[in-house]
Amino acid sequence: MVAYEPPRLLDMVSVAAPMPMHVTYSFEAHPRGTLAAIRVRGGPGGLLSLASPLLARQVRSSLTKDLRDLERRLSERQGDI
């Protein structure tokens, strides 16, 4: 983890192969809830760079799923209060 400043920032570096990445999640208040922004830097190297479009699609899909899961969990948690 590079930086963690709850509740507004989570900045991480993943060094796991095959695609090391630097991912920054930022959150800010919004009248209708919370706005989440994600910035992903990095990508495959070597021969994997040929598969870059496919890998980018997989990363985008994974991040979308993660945000849906987070939204669901936060909504469930608000229901418990």
mmCIF file of the N, C-alpha and C atoms, coordinates in Angstrom:
data_MODEL
# 
_entry.id   MODEL 
# 
loop_
_atom_site.group_PDB 
_atom_site.id 
_atom_site.type_symbol 
_atom_site.label_atom_id 
_atom_site.label_alt_id 
_atom_site.label_comp_id 
_atom_site.label_asym_id 
_atom_site.label_entity_id 
_atom_site.label_seq_id 
_atom_site.pdbx_PDB_ins_code 
_atom_site.Cartn_x 
_atom_site.Cartn_y 
_atom_site.Cartn_z 
_atom_site.occupancy 
_atom_site.B_iso_or_equiv 
_atom_site.pdbx_formal_charge 
_atom_site.auth_seq_id 
_atom_site.auth_comp_id 
_atom_site.auth_asym_id 
_atom_site.auth_atom_id 
_atom_site.pdbx_PDB_model_num 
ATOM 1   N N  . MET A 1 1  ? 0.846   -1.163  0.000   1.00 0.00 ? 1  MET A N  1 
ATOM 2   C CA . MET A 1 1  ? 0.000   0.000   0.000   1.00 0.00 ? 1  MET A CA 1 
ATOM 3   C C  . MET A 1 1  ? 0.897   1.233   0.000   1.00 0.00 ? 1  MET A C  1 
ATOM 4   N N  . VAL A 1 2  ? 0.569   2.169   -0.866  1.00 0.00 ? 2  VAL A N  1 
ATOM 5   C CA . VAL A 1 2  ? 1.343   3.393   -0.984  1.00 0.00 ? 2  VAL A CA 1 
ATOM 6   C C  . VAL A 1 2  ? 0.784   4.461   -0.053  1.00 0.00 ? 2  VAL A C  1 
ATOM 7   N N  . ALA A 1 3  ? -0.537  4.607   -0.054  1.00 0.00 ? 3  ALA A N  1 
ATOM 8   C CA . ALA A 1 3  ? -1.189  5.606   0.799   1.00 0.00 ? 3  ALA A CA 1 
ATOM 9   C C  . ALA A 1 3  ? -2.576  5.120   1.181   1.00 0.00 ? 3  ALA A C  1 
ATOM 10  N N  . TYR A 1 4  ? -2.969  5.444   2.410   1.00 0.00 ? 4  TYR A N  1 
ATOM 11  C CA . TYR A 1 4  ? -4.300  5.099   2.891   1.00 0.00 ? 4  TYR A CA 1 
ATOM 12  C C  . TYR A 1 4  ? -4.761  6.240   3.773   1.00 0.00 ? 4  TYR A C  1 
ATOM 13  N N  . GLU A 1 5  ? -5.748  6.984   3.290   1.00 0.00 ? 5  GLU A N  1 
ATOM 14  C CA . GLU A 1 5  ? -6.273  8.140   4.006   1.00 0.00 ? 5  GLU A CA 1 
ATOM 15  C C  . GLU A 1 5  ? -7.795  8.029   4.060   1.00 0.00 ? 5  GLU A C  1 
ATOM 16  N N  . PRO A 1 6  ? -8.303  7.194   4.985   1.00 0.00 ? 6  PRO A N  1 
ATOM 17  C CA . PRO A 1 6  ? -9.753  7.019   5.060   1.00 0.00 ? 6  PRO A CA 1 
ATOM 18  C C  . PRO A 1 6  ? -10.434 8.344   5.381   1.00 0.00 ? 6  PRO A C  1 
ATOM 19  N N  . PRO A 1 7  ? -11.556 8.611   4.833   1.00 0.00 ? 7  PRO A N  1 
ATOM 20  C CA . PRO A 1 7  ? -12.339 7.790   3.902   1.00 0.00 ? 7  PRO A CA 1 
ATOM 21  C C  . PRO A 1 7  ? -12.165 8.213   2.453   1.00 0.00 ? 7  PRO A C  1 
ATOM 22  N N  . ARG A 1 8  ? -11.087 8.950   2.128   1.00 0.00 ? 8  ARG A N  1 
ATOM 23  C CA . ARG A 1 8  ? -11.026 9.527   0.788   1.00 0.00 ? 8  ARG A CA 1 
ATOM 24  C C  . ARG A 1 8  ? -10.028 8.909   -0.173  1.00 0.00 ? 8  ARG A C  1 
ATOM 25  N N  . LEU A 1 9  ? -9.044  8.127   0.295   1.00 0.00 ? 9  LEU A N  1 
ATOM 26  C CA . LEU A 1 9  ? -8.009  7.674   -0.629  1.00 0.00 ? 9  LEU A CA 1 
ATOM 27  C C  . LEU A 1 9  ? -7.460  6.303   -0.240  1.00 0.00 ? 9  LEU A C  1 
ATOM 28  N N  . LEU A 1 10 ? -7.280  5.458   -1.251  1.00 0.00 ? 10 LEU A N  1 
ATOM 29  C CA . LEU A 1 10 ? -6.554  4.197   -1.127  1.00 0.00 ? 10 LEU A CA 1 
ATOM 30  C C  . LEU A 1 10 ? -5.677  4.083   -2.362  1.00 0.00 ? 10 LEU A C  1 
ATOM 31  N N  . ASP A 1 11 ? -4.374  4.034   -2.150  1.00 0.00 ? 11 ASP A N  1 
ATOM 32  C CA . ASP A 1 11 ? -3.416  4.007   -3.254  1.00 0.00 ? 11 ASP A CA 1 
ATOM 33  C C  . ASP A 1 11 ? -2.554  2.759   -3.081  1.00 0.00 ? 11 ASP A C  1 
ATOM 34  N N  . MET A 1 12 ? -2.555  1.865   -4.083  1.00 0.00 ? 12 MET A N  1 
ATOM 35  C CA . MET A 1 12 ? -1.866  0.585   -3.964  1.00 0.00 ? 12 MET A CA 1 
ATOM 36  C C  . MET A 1 12 ? -1.002  0.318   -5.186  1.00 0.00 ? 12 MET A C  1 
ATOM 37  N N  . VAL A 1 13 ? 0.035   -0.469  -4.959  1.00 0.00 ? 13 VAL A N  1 
ATOM 38  C CA . VAL A 1 13 ? 0.862   -0.966  -6.047  1.00 0.00 ? 13 VAL A CA 1 
ATOM 39  C C  . VAL A 1 13 ? 0.818   -2.481  -5.980  1.00 0.00 ? 13 VAL A C  1 
ATOM 40  N N  . SER A 1 14 ? 0.436   -3.093  -7.088  1.00 0.00 ? 14 SER A N  1 
ATOM 41  C CA . SER A 1 14 ? 0.417   -4.547  -7.196  1.00 0.00 ? 14 SER A CA 1 
ATOM 42  C C  . SER A 1 14 ? 1.615   -4.961  -8.036  1.00 0.00 ? 14 SER A C  1 
ATOM 43  N N  . VAL A 1 15 ? 2.427   -5.820  -7.478  1.00 0.00 ? 15 VAL A N  1 
ATOM 44  C CA . VAL A 1 15 ? 3.604   -6.266  -8.222  1.00 0.00 ? 15 VAL A CA 1 
ATOM 45  C C  . VAL A 1 15 ? 3.445   -7.692  -8.735  1.00 0.00 ? 15 VAL A C  1 
ATOM 46  N N  . ALA A 1 16 ? 2.245   -8.220  -8.576  1.00 0.00 ? 16 ALA A N  1 
ATOM 47  C CA . ALA A 1 16 ? 1.990   -9.600  -8.998  1.00 0.00 ? 16 ALA A CA 1 
ATOM 48  C C  . ALA A 1 16 ? 2.062   -9.719  -10.515 1.00 0.00 ? 16 ALA A C  1 
ATOM 49  N N  . ALA A 1 17 ? 2.673   -10.779 -10.960 1.00 0.00 ? 17 ALA A N  1 
ATOM 50  C CA . ALA A 1 17 ? 2.750   -11.064 -12.397 1.00 0.00 ? 17 ALA A CA 1 
ATOM 51  C C  . ALA A 1 17 ? 1.386   -11.537 -12.859 1.00 0.00 ? 17 ALA A C  1 
ATOM 52  N N  . PRO A 1 18 ? 1.016   -11.419 -14.066 1.00 0.00 ? 18 PRO A N  1 
ATOM 53  C CA . PRO A 1 18 ? 1.815   -10.992 -15.203 1.00 0.00 ? 18 PRO A CA 1 
ATOM 54  C C  . PRO A 1 18 ? 1.736   -9.494  -15.475 1.00 0.00 ? 18 PRO A C  1 
ATOM 55  N N  . MET A 1 19 ? 0.967   -8.748  -14.662 1.00 0.00 ? 19 MET A N  1 
ATOM 56  C CA . MET A 1 19 ? 0.756   -7.359  -14.993 1.00 0.00 ? 19 MET A CA 1 
ATOM 57  C C  . MET A 1 19 ? 0.820   -6.482  -13.740 1.00 0.00 ? 19 MET A C  1 
ATOM 58  N N  . PRO A 1 20 ? 2.001   -5.986  -13.371 1.00 0.00 ? 20 PRO A N  1 
ATOM 59  C CA . PRO A 1 20 ? 2.095   -5.089  -12.233 1.00 0.00 ? 20 PRO A CA 1 
ATOM 60  C C  . PRO A 1 20 ? 1.321   -3.796  -12.507 1.00 0.00 ? 20 PRO A C  1 
ATOM 61  N N  . MET A 1 21 ? 0.636   -3.275  -11.491 1.00 0.00 ? 21 MET A N  1 
ATOM 62  C CA . MET A 1 21 ? -0.182  -2.080  -11.666 1.00 0.00 ? 21 MET A CA 1 
ATOM 63  C C  . MET A 1 21 ? -0.087  -1.182  -10.447 1.00 0.00 ? 21 MET A C  1 
ATOM 64  N N  . HIS A 1 22 ? -0.363  0.086   -10.651 1.00 0.00 ? 22 HIS A N  1 
ATOM 65  C CA . HIS A 1 22 ? -0.515  1.075   -9.592  1.00 0.00 ? 22 HIS A CA 1 
ATOM 66  C C  . HIS A 1 22 ? -1.976  1.511   -9.680  1.00 0.00 ? 22 HIS A C  1 
ATOM 67  N N  . VAL A 1 23 ? -2.734  1.271   -8.607  1.00 0.00 ? 23 VAL A N  1 
ATOM 68  C CA . VAL A 1 23 ? -4.168  1.549   -8.607  1.00 0.00 ? 23 VAL A CA 1 
ATOM 69  C C  . VAL A 1 23 ? -4.482  2.551   -7.505  1.00 0.00 ? 23 VAL A C  1 
ATOM 70  N N  . THR A 1 24 ? -5.187  3.622   -7.869  1.00 0.00 ? 24 THR A N  1 
ATOM 71  C CA . THR A 1 24 ? -5.589  4.643   -6.909  1.00 0.00 ? 24 THR A CA 1 
ATOM 72  C C  . THR A 1 24 ? -7.114  4.719   -6.891  1.00 0.00 ? 24 THR A C  1 
ATOM 73  N N  . TYR A 1 25 ? -7.694  4.518   -5.716  1.00 0.00 ? 25 TYR A N  1 
ATOM 74  C CA . TYR A 1 25 ? -9.125  4.692   -5.498  1.00 0.00 ? 25 TYR A CA 1 
ATOM 75  C C  . TYR A 1 25 ? -9.299  5.992   -4.722  1.00 0.00 ? 25 TYR A C  1 
ATOM 76  N N  . SER A 1 26 ? -10.168 6.867   -5.191  1.00 0.00 ? 26 SER A N  1 
ATOM 77  C CA . SER A 1 26 ? -10.465 8.081   -4.435  1.00 0.00 ? 26 SER A CA 1 
ATOM 78  C C  . SER A 1 26 ? -11.981 8.233   -4.327  1.00 0.00 ? 26 SER A C  1 
ATOM 79  N N  . PHE A 1 27 ? -12.406 8.787   -3.209  1.00 0.00 ? 27 PHE A N  1 
ATOM 80  C CA . PHE A 1 27 ? -13.833 8.914   -2.910  1.00 0.00 ? 27 PHE A CA 1 
ATOM 81  C C  . PHE A 1 27 ? -14.118 10.340  -2.458  1.00 0.00 ? 27 PHE A C  1 
ATOM 82  N N  . GLU A 1 28 ? -15.246 10.875  -2.905  1.00 0.00 ? 28 GLU A N  1 
ATOM 83  C CA . GLU A 1 28 ? -15.640 12.202  -2.446  1.00 0.00 ? 28 GLU A CA 1 
ATOM 84  C C  . GLU A 1 28 ? -17.153 12.252  -2.266  1.00 0.00 ? 28 GLU A C  1 
ATOM 85  N N  . ALA A 1 29 ? -17.562 13.090  -1.331  1.00 0.00 ? 29 ALA A N  1 
ATOM 86  C CA . ALA A 1 29 ? -18.985 13.230  -1.034  1.00 0.00 ? 29 ALA A CA 1 
ATOM 87  C C  . ALA A 1 29 ? -19.709 13.826  -2.239  1.00 0.00 ? 29 ALA A C  1 
ATOM 88  N N  . HIS A 1 30 ? -20.959 13.386  -2.397  1.00 0.00 ? 30 HIS A N  1 
ATOM 89  C CA . HIS A 1 30 ? -21.816 13.856  -3.478  1.00 0.00 ? 30 HIS A CA 1 
ATOM 90  C C  . HIS A 1 30 ? -23.228 13.921  -2.910  1.00 0.00 ? 30 HIS A C  1 
ATOM 91  N N  . PRO A 1 31 ? -24.049 14.866  -3.363  1.00 0.00 ? 31 PRO A N  1 
ATOM 92  C CA . PRO A 1 31 ? -25.406 14.968  -2.818  1.00 0.00 ? 31 PRO A CA 1 
ATOM 93  C C  . PRO A 1 31 ? -26.213 13.659  -2.881  1.00 0.00 ? 31 PRO A C  1 
ATOM 94  N N  . ARG A 1 32 ? -25.922 12.807  -3.849  1.00 0.00 ? 32 ARG A N  1 
ATOM 95  C CA . ARG A 1 32 ? -26.670 11.555  -3.981  1.00 0.00 ? 32 ARG A CA 1 
ATOM 96  C C  . ARG A 1 32 ? -25.910 10.355  -3.434  1.00 0.00 ? 32 ARG A C  1 
ATOM 97  N N  . GLY A 1 33 ? -24.807 10.586  -2.704  1.00 0.00 ? 33 GLY A N  1 
ATOM 98  C CA . GLY A 1 33 ? -24.038 9.477   -2.155  1.00 0.00 ? 33 GLY A CA 1 
ATOM 99  C C  . GLY A 1 33 ? -22.559 9.777   -2.181  1.00 0.00 ? 33 GLY A C  1 
ATOM 100 N N  . THR A 1 34 ? -21.790 8.905   -2.772  1.00 0.00 ? 34 THR A N  1 
ATOM 101 C CA . THR A 1 34 ? -20.341 9.050   -2.853  1.00 0.00 ? 34 THR A CA 1 
ATOM 102 C C  . THR A 1 34 ? -19.882 8.794   -4.280  1.00 0.00 ? 34 THR A C  1 
ATOM 103 N N  . LEU A 1 35 ? -18.993 9.636   -4.758  1.00 0.00 ? 35 LEU A N  1 
ATOM 104 C CA . LEU A 1 35 ? -18.386 9.424   -6.068  1.00 0.00 ? 35 LEU A CA 1 
ATOM 105 C C  . LEU A 1 35 ? -17.079 8.673   -5.872  1.00 0.00 ? 35 LEU A C  1 
ATOM 106 N N  . ALA A 1 36 ? -16.899 7.629   -6.628  1.00 0.00 ? 36 ALA A N  1 
ATOM 107 C CA . ALA A 1 36 ? -15.662 6.849   -6.577  1.00 0.00 ? 36 ALA A CA 1 
ATOM 108 C C  . ALA A 1 36 ? -14.937 7.015   -7.905  1.00 0.00 ? 36 ALA A C  1 
ATOM 109 N N  . ALA A 1 37 ? -13.641 7.236   -7.821  1.00 0.00 ? 37 ALA A N  1 
ATOM 110 C CA . ALA A 1 37 ? -12.810 7.329   -9.019  1.00 0.00 ? 37 ALA A CA 1 
ATOM 111 C C  . ALA A 1 37 ? -11.678 6.320   -8.886  1.00 0.00 ? 37 ALA A C  1 
ATOM 112 N N  . ILE A 1 38 ? -11.338 5.695   -9.987  1.00 0.00 ? 38 ILE A N  1 
ATOM 113 C CA . ILE A 1 38 ? -10.257 4.724   -9.994  1.00 0.00 ? 38 ILE A CA 1 
ATOM 114 C C  . ILE A 1 38 ? -9.290  5.094   -11.111 1.00 0.00 ? 38 ILE A C  1 
ATOM 115 N N  . ARG A 1 39 ? -8.020  5.114   -10.760 1.00 0.00 ? 39 ARG A N  1 
ATOM 116 C CA . ARG A 1 39 ? -6.982  5.358   -11.766 1.00 0.00 ? 39 ARG A CA 1 
ATOM 117 C C  . ARG A 1 39 ? -6.049  4.159   -11.749 1.00 0.00 ? 39 ARG A C  1 
ATOM 118 N N  . VAL A 1 40 ? -5.853  3.549   -12.912 1.00 0.00 ? 40 VAL A N  1 
ATOM 119 C CA . VAL A 1 40 ? -4.991  2.377   -13.038 1.00 0.00 ? 40 VAL A CA 1 
ATOM 120 C C  . VAL A 1 40 ? -3.849  2.731   -13.975 1.00 0.00 ? 40 VAL A C  1 
ATOM 121 N N  . ARG A 1 41 ? -2.636  2.496   -13.499 1.00 0.00 ? 41 ARG A N  1 
ATOM 122 C CA . ARG A 1 41 ? -1.454  2.748   -14.319 1.00 0.00 ? 41 ARG A CA 1 
ATOM 123 C C  . ARG A 1 41 ? -0.641  1.466   -14.376 1.00 0.00 ? 41 ARG A C  1 
ATOM 124 N N  . GLY A 1 42 ? -0.010  1.247   -15.481 1.00 0.00 ? 42 GLY A N  1 
ATOM 125 C CA . GLY A 1 42 ? 0.813   0.054   -15.646 1.00 0.00 ? 42 GLY A CA 1 
ATOM 126 C C  . GLY A 1 42 ? 0.268   -0.793  -16.771 1.00 0.00 ? 42 GLY A C  1 
ATOM 127 N N  . GLY A 1 43 ? 0.850   -1.928  -16.933 1.00 0.00 ? 43 GLY A N  1 
ATOM 128 C CA . GLY A 1 43 ? 0.389   -2.813  -17.985 1.00 0.00 ? 43 GLY A CA 1 
ATOM 129 C C  . GLY A 1 43 ? 1.381   -3.923  -18.207 1.00 0.00 ? 43 GLY A C  1 
ATOM 130 N N  . PRO A 1 44 ? 1.031   -4.809  -19.087 1.00 0.00 ? 44 PRO A N  1 
ATOM 131 C CA . PRO A 1 44 ? 1.891   -5.959  -19.340 1.00 0.00 ? 44 PRO A CA 1 
ATOM 132 C C  . PRO A 1 44 ? 3.164   -5.551  -20.071 1.00 0.00 ? 44 PRO A C  1 
ATOM 133 N N  . GLY A 1 45 ? 4.187   -6.312  -19.852 1.00 0.00 ? 45 GLY A N  1 
ATOM 134 C CA . GLY A 1 45 ? 5.440   -6.078  -20.560 1.00 0.00 ? 45 GLY A CA 1 
ATOM 135 C C  . GLY A 1 45 ? 5.786   -7.289  -21.412 1.00 0.00 ? 45 GLY A C  1 
ATOM 136 N N  . GLY A 1 46 ? 6.818   -7.161  -22.190 1.00 0.00 ? 46 GLY A N  1 
ATOM 137 C CA . GLY A 1 46 ? 7.286   -8.272  -23.009 1.00 0.00 ? 46 GLY A CA 1 
ATOM 138 C C  . GLY A 1 46 ? 6.229   -8.748  -23.984 1.00 0.00 ? 46 GLY A C  1 
ATOM 139 N N  . LEU A 1 47 ? 6.157   -10.057 -24.135 1.00 0.00 ? 47 LEU A N  1 
ATOM 140 C CA . LEU A 1 47 ? 5.195   -10.652 -25.075 1.00 0.00 ? 47 LEU A CA 1 
ATOM 141 C C  . LEU A 1 47 ? 3.747   -10.398 -24.687 1.00 0.00 ? 47 LEU A C  1 
ATOM 142 N N  . LEU A 1 48 ? 3.499   -10.223 -23.377 1.00 0.00 ? 48 LEU A N  1 
ATOM 143 C CA . LEU A 1 48 ? 2.123   -9.964  -22.955 1.00 0.00 ? 48 LEU A CA 1 
ATOM 144 C C  . LEU A 1 48 ? 1.592   -8.630  -23.468 1.00 0.00 ? 48 LEU A C  1 
ATOM 145 N N  . SER A 1 49 ? 2.476   -7.733  -23.873 1.00 0.00 ? 49 SER A N  1 
ATOM 146 C CA . SER A 1 49 ? 2.000   -6.448  -24.390 1.00 0.00 ? 49 SER A CA 1 
ATOM 147 C C  . SER A 1 49 ? 1.151   -6.646  -25.650 1.00 0.00 ? 49 SER A C  1 
ATOM 148 N N  . LEU A 1 50 ? 1.329   -7.762  -26.335 1.00 0.00 ? 50 LEU A N  1 
ATOM 149 C CA . LEU A 1 50 ? 0.495   -8.063  -27.509 1.00 0.00 ? 50 LEU A CA 1 
ATOM 150 C C  . LEU A 1 50 ? -0.959  -8.301  -27.115 1.00 0.00 ? 50 LEU A C  1 
ATOM 151 N N  . ALA A 1 51 ? -1.167  -8.746  -25.886 1.00 0.00 ? 51 ALA A N  1 
ATOM 152 C CA . ALA A 1 51 ? -2.519  -9.023  -25.402 1.00 0.00 ? 51 ALA A CA 1 
ATOM 153 C C  . ALA A 1 51 ? -3.087  -7.838  -24.625 1.00 0.00 ? 51 ALA A C  1 
ATOM 154 N N  . SER A 1 52 ? -2.460  -6.681  -24.710 1.00 0.00 ? 52 SER A N  1 
ATOM 155 C CA . SER A 1 52 ? -2.856  -5.507  -23.938 1.00 0.00 ? 52 SER A CA 1 
ATOM 156 C C  . SER A 1 52 ? -4.341  -5.163  -24.046 1.00 0.00 ? 52 SER A C  1 
ATOM 157 N N  . PRO A 1 53 ? -4.952  -5.131  -25.236 1.00 0.00 ? 53 PRO A N  1 
ATOM 158 C CA . PRO A 1 53 ? -6.379  -4.801  -25.310 1.00 0.00 ? 53 PRO A CA 1 
ATOM 159 C C  . PRO A 1 53 ? -7.257  -5.789  -24.526 1.00 0.00 ? 53 PRO A C  1 
ATOM 160 N N  . LEU A 1 54 ? -6.945  -7.058  -24.617 1.00 0.00 ? 54 LEU A N  1 
ATOM 161 C CA . LEU A 1 54 ? -7.713  -8.062  -23.891 1.00 0.00 ? 54 LEU A CA 1 
ATOM 162 C C  . LEU A 1 54 ? -7.526  -7.902  -22.383 1.00 0.00 ? 54 LEU A C  1 
ATOM 163 N N  . LEU A 1 55 ? -6.301  -7.698  -21.947 1.00 0.00 ? 55 LEU A N  1 
ATOM 164 C CA . LEU A 1 55 ? -6.028  -7.530  -20.518 1.00 0.00 ? 55 LEU A CA 1 
ATOM 165 C C  . LEU A 1 55 ? -6.688  -6.270  -19.978 1.00 0.00 ? 55 LEU A C  1 
ATOM 166 N N  . ALA A 1 56 ? -6.693  -5.189  -20.753 1.00 0.00 ? 56 ALA A N  1 
ATOM 167 C CA . ALA A 1 56 ? -7.342  -3.945  -20.326 1.00 0.00 ? 56 ALA A CA 1 
ATOM 168 C C  . ALA A 1 56 ? -8.833  -4.179  -20.113 1.00 0.00 ? 56 ALA A C  1 
ATOM 169 N N  . ARG A 1 57 ? -9.456  -4.939  -20.997 1.00 0.00 ? 57 ARG A N  1 
ATOM 170 C CA . ARG A 1 57 ? -10.876 -5.257  -20.856 1.00 0.00 ? 57 ARG A CA 1 
ATOM 171 C C  . ARG A 1 57 ? -11.132 -6.066  -19.588 1.00 0.00 ? 57 ARG A C  1 
ATOM 172 N N  . GLN A 1 58 ? -10.244 -7.011  -19.288 1.00 0.00 ? 58 GLN A N  1 
ATOM 173 C CA . GLN A 1 58 ? -10.395 -7.830  -18.082 1.00 0.00 ? 58 GLN A CA 1 
ATOM 174 C C  . GLN A 1 58 ? -10.226 -6.990  -16.820 1.00 0.00 ? 58 GLN A C  1 
ATOM 175 N N  . VAL A 1 59 ? -9.260  -6.078  -16.824 1.00 0.00 ? 59 VAL A N  1 
ATOM 176 C CA . VAL A 1 59 ? -9.058  -5.198  -15.672 1.00 0.00 ? 59 VAL A CA 1 
ATOM 177 C C  . VAL A 1 59 ? -10.280 -4.324  -15.461 1.00 0.00 ? 59 VAL A C  1 
ATOM 178 N N  . ARG A 1 60 ? -10.808 -3.743  -16.537 1.00 0.00 ? 60 ARG A N  1 
ATOM 179 C CA . ARG A 1 60 ? -11.997 -2.885  -16.443 1.00 0.00 ? 60 ARG A CA 1 
ATOM 180 C C  . ARG A 1 60 ? -13.185 -3.675  -15.895 1.00 0.00 ? 60 ARG A C  1 
ATOM 181 N N  . SER A 1 61 ? -13.370 -4.889  -16.368 1.00 0.00 ? 61 SER A N  1 
ATOM 182 C CA . SER A 1 61 ? -14.456 -5.742  -15.894 1.00 0.00 ? 61 SER A CA 1 
ATOM 183 C C  . SER A 1 61 ? -14.298 -6.074  -14.409 1.00 0.00 ? 61 SER A C  1 
ATOM 184 N N  . SER A 1 62 ? -13.087 -6.374  -14.005 1.00 0.00 ? 62 SER A N  1 
ATOM 185 C CA . SER A 1 62 ? -12.819 -6.694  -12.610 1.00 0.00 ? 62 SER A CA 1 
ATOM 186 C C  . SER A 1 62 ? -13.081 -5.489  -11.705 1.00 0.00 ? 62 SER A C  1 
ATOM 187 N N  . LEU A 1 63 ? -12.649 -4.304  -12.123 1.00 0.00 ? 63 LEU A N  1 
ATOM 188 C CA . LEU A 1 63 ? -12.880 -3.100  -11.324 1.00 0.00 ? 63 LEU A CA 1 
ATOM 189 C C  . LEU A 1 63 ? -14.365 -2.774  -11.231 1.00 0.00 ? 63 LEU A C  1 
ATOM 190 N N  . THR A 1 64 ? -15.101 -2.959  -12.320 1.00 0.00 ? 64 THR A N  1 
ATOM 191 C CA . THR A 1 64 ? -16.541 -2.720  -12.310 1.00 0.00 ? 64 THR A CA 1 
ATOM 192 C C  . THR A 1 64 ? -17.225 -3.658  -11.320 1.00 0.00 ? 64 THR A C  1 
ATOM 193 N N  . LYS A 1 65 ? -16.833 -4.924  -11.332 1.00 0.00 ? 65 LYS A N  1 
ATOM 194 C CA . LYS A 1 65 ? -17.394 -5.892  -10.385 1.00 0.00 ? 65 LYS A CA 1 
ATOM 195 C C  . LYS A 1 65 ? -17.053 -5.505  -8.949  1.00 0.00 ? 65 LYS A C  1 
ATOM 196 N N  . ASP A 1 66 ? -15.814 -5.090  -8.708  1.00 0.00 ? 66 ASP A N  1 
ATOM 197 C CA . ASP A 1 66 ? -15.411 -4.684  -7.366  1.00 0.00 ? 66 ASP A CA 1 
ATOM 198 C C  . ASP A 1 66 ? -16.246 -3.509  -6.865  1.00 0.00 ? 66 ASP A C  1 
ATOM 199 N N  . LEU A 1 67 ? -16.504 -2.527  -7.736  1.00 0.00 ? 67 LEU A N  1 
ATOM 200 C CA . LEU A 1 67 ? -17.311 -1.373  -7.335  1.00 0.00 ? 67 LEU A CA 1 
ATOM 201 C C  . LEU A 1 67 ? -18.760 -1.765  -7.059  1.00 0.00 ? 67 LEU A C  1 
ATOM 202 N N  . ARG A 1 68 ? -19.309 -2.677  -7.859  1.00 0.00 ? 68 ARG A N  1 
ATOM 203 C CA . ARG A 1 68 ? -20.672 -3.150  -7.596  1.00 0.00 ? 68 ARG A CA 1 
ATOM 204 C C  . ARG A 1 68 ? -20.746 -3.864  -6.251  1.00 0.00 ? 68 ARG A C  1 
ATOM 205 N N  . ASP A 1 69 ? -19.749 -4.702  -5.967  1.00 0.00 ? 69 ASP A N  1 
ATOM 206 C CA . ASP A 1 69 ? -19.702 -5.406  -4.685  1.00 0.00 ? 69 ASP A CA 1 
ATOM 207 C C  . ASP A 1 69 ? -19.589 -4.415  -3.528  1.00 0.00 ? 69 ASP A C  1 
ATOM 208 N N  . LEU A 1 70 ? -18.756 -3.391  -3.679  1.00 0.00 ? 70 LEU A N  1 
ATOM 209 C CA . LEU A 1 70 ? -18.599 -2.384  -2.646  1.00 0.00 ? 70 LEU A CA 1 
ATOM 210 C C  . LEU A 1 70 ? -19.899 -1.630  -2.418  1.00 0.00 ? 70 LEU A C  1 
ATOM 211 N N  . GLU A 1 71 ? -20.568 -1.244  -3.494  1.00 0.00 ? 71 GLU A N  1 
ATOM 212 C CA . GLU A 1 71 ? -21.834 -0.535  -3.380  1.00 0.00 ? 71 GLU A CA 1 
ATOM 213 C C  . GLU A 1 71 ? -22.871 -1.399  -2.659  1.00 0.00 ? 71 GLU A C  1 
ATOM 214 N N  . ARG A 1 72 ? -22.925 -2.683  -3.018  1.00 0.00 ? 72 ARG A N  1 
ATOM 215 C CA . ARG A 1 72 ? -23.885 -3.589  -2.383  1.00 0.00 ? 72 ARG A CA 1 
ATOM 216 C C  . ARG A 1 72 ? -23.598 -3.718  -0.887  1.00 0.00 ? 72 ARG A C  1 
ATOM 217 N N  . ARG A 1 73 ? -22.338 -3.899  -0.552  1.00 0.00 ? 73 ARG A N  1 
ATOM 218 C CA . ARG A 1 73 ? -21.977 -4.053  0.867   1.00 0.00 ? 73 ARG A CA 1 
ATOM 219 C C  . ARG A 1 73 ? -22.272 -2.797  1.677   1.00 0.00 ? 73 ARG A C  1 
ATOM 220 N N  . LEU A 1 74 ? -21.970 -1.651  1.097   1.00 0.00 ? 74 LEU A N  1 
ATOM 221 C CA . LEU A 1 74 ? -22.248 -0.405  1.812   1.00 0.00 ? 74 LEU A CA 1 
ATOM 222 C C  . LEU A 1 74 ? -23.737 -0.188  1.974   1.00 0.00 ? 74 LEU A C  1 
ATOM 223 N N  . SER A 1 75 ? -24.523 -0.540  0.946   1.00 0.00 ? 75 SER A N  1 
ATOM 224 C CA . SER A 1 75 ? -25.980 -0.400  1.034   1.00 0.00 ? 75 SER A CA 1 
ATOM 225 C C  . SER A 1 75 ? -26.538 -1.335  2.099   1.00 0.00 ? 75 SER A C  1 
ATOM 226 N N  . GLU A 1 76 ? -26.044 -2.562  2.149   1.00 0.00 ? 76 GLU A N  1 
ATOM 227 C CA . GLU A 1 76 ? -26.491 -3.506  3.174   1.00 0.00 ? 76 GLU A CA 1 
ATOM 228 C C  . GLU A 1 76 ? -26.141 -3.002  4.562   1.00 0.00 ? 76 GLU A C  1 
ATOM 229 N N  . ARG A 1 77 ? -24.959 -2.430  4.688   1.00 0.00 ? 77 ARG A N  1 
ATOM 230 C CA . ARG A 1 77 ? -24.501 -1.929  5.980   1.00 0.00 ? 77 ARG A CA 1 
ATOM 231 C C  . ARG A 1 77 ? -25.369 -0.755  6.441   1.00 0.00 ? 77 ARG A C  1 
ATOM 232 N N  . GLN A 1 78 ? -25.781 0.114   5.535   1.00 0.00 ? 78 GLN A N  1 
ATOM 233 C CA . GLN A 1 78 ? -26.640 1.236   5.887   1.00 0.00 ? 78 GLN A CA 1 
ATOM 234 C C  . GLN A 1 78 ? -28.002 0.736   6.345   1.00 0.00 ? 78 GLN A C  1 
ATOM 235 N N  . GLY A 1 79 ? -28.462 -0.357  5.771   1.00 0.00 ? 79 GLY A N  1 
ATOM 236 C CA . GLY A 1 79 ? -29.739 -0.942  6.172   1.00 0.00 ? 79 GLY A CA 1 
ATOM 237 C C  . GLY A 1 79 ? -29.716 -1.481  7.586   1.00 0.00 ? 79 GLY A C  1 
ATOM 238 N N  . ASP A 1 80 ? -28.534 -1.854  8.074   1.00 0.00 ? 80 ASP A N  1 
ATOM 239 C CA . ASP A 1 80 ? -28.397 -2.383  9.426   1.00 0.00 ? 80 ASP A CA 1 
ATOM 240 C C  . ASP A 1 80 ? -28.409 -1.302  10.487  1.00 0.00 ? 80 ASP A C  1 
ATOM 241 N N  . ILE A 1 81 ? -28.163 -0.057  10.056  1.00 0.00 ? 81 ILE A N  1 
ATOM 242 C CA . ILE A 1 81 ? -28.067 1.041   11.036  1.00 0.00 ? 81 ILE A CA 1 
ATOM 243 C C  . ILE A 1 81 ? -29.424 1.551   11.420  1.00 0.00 ? 81 ILE A C  1 
# 
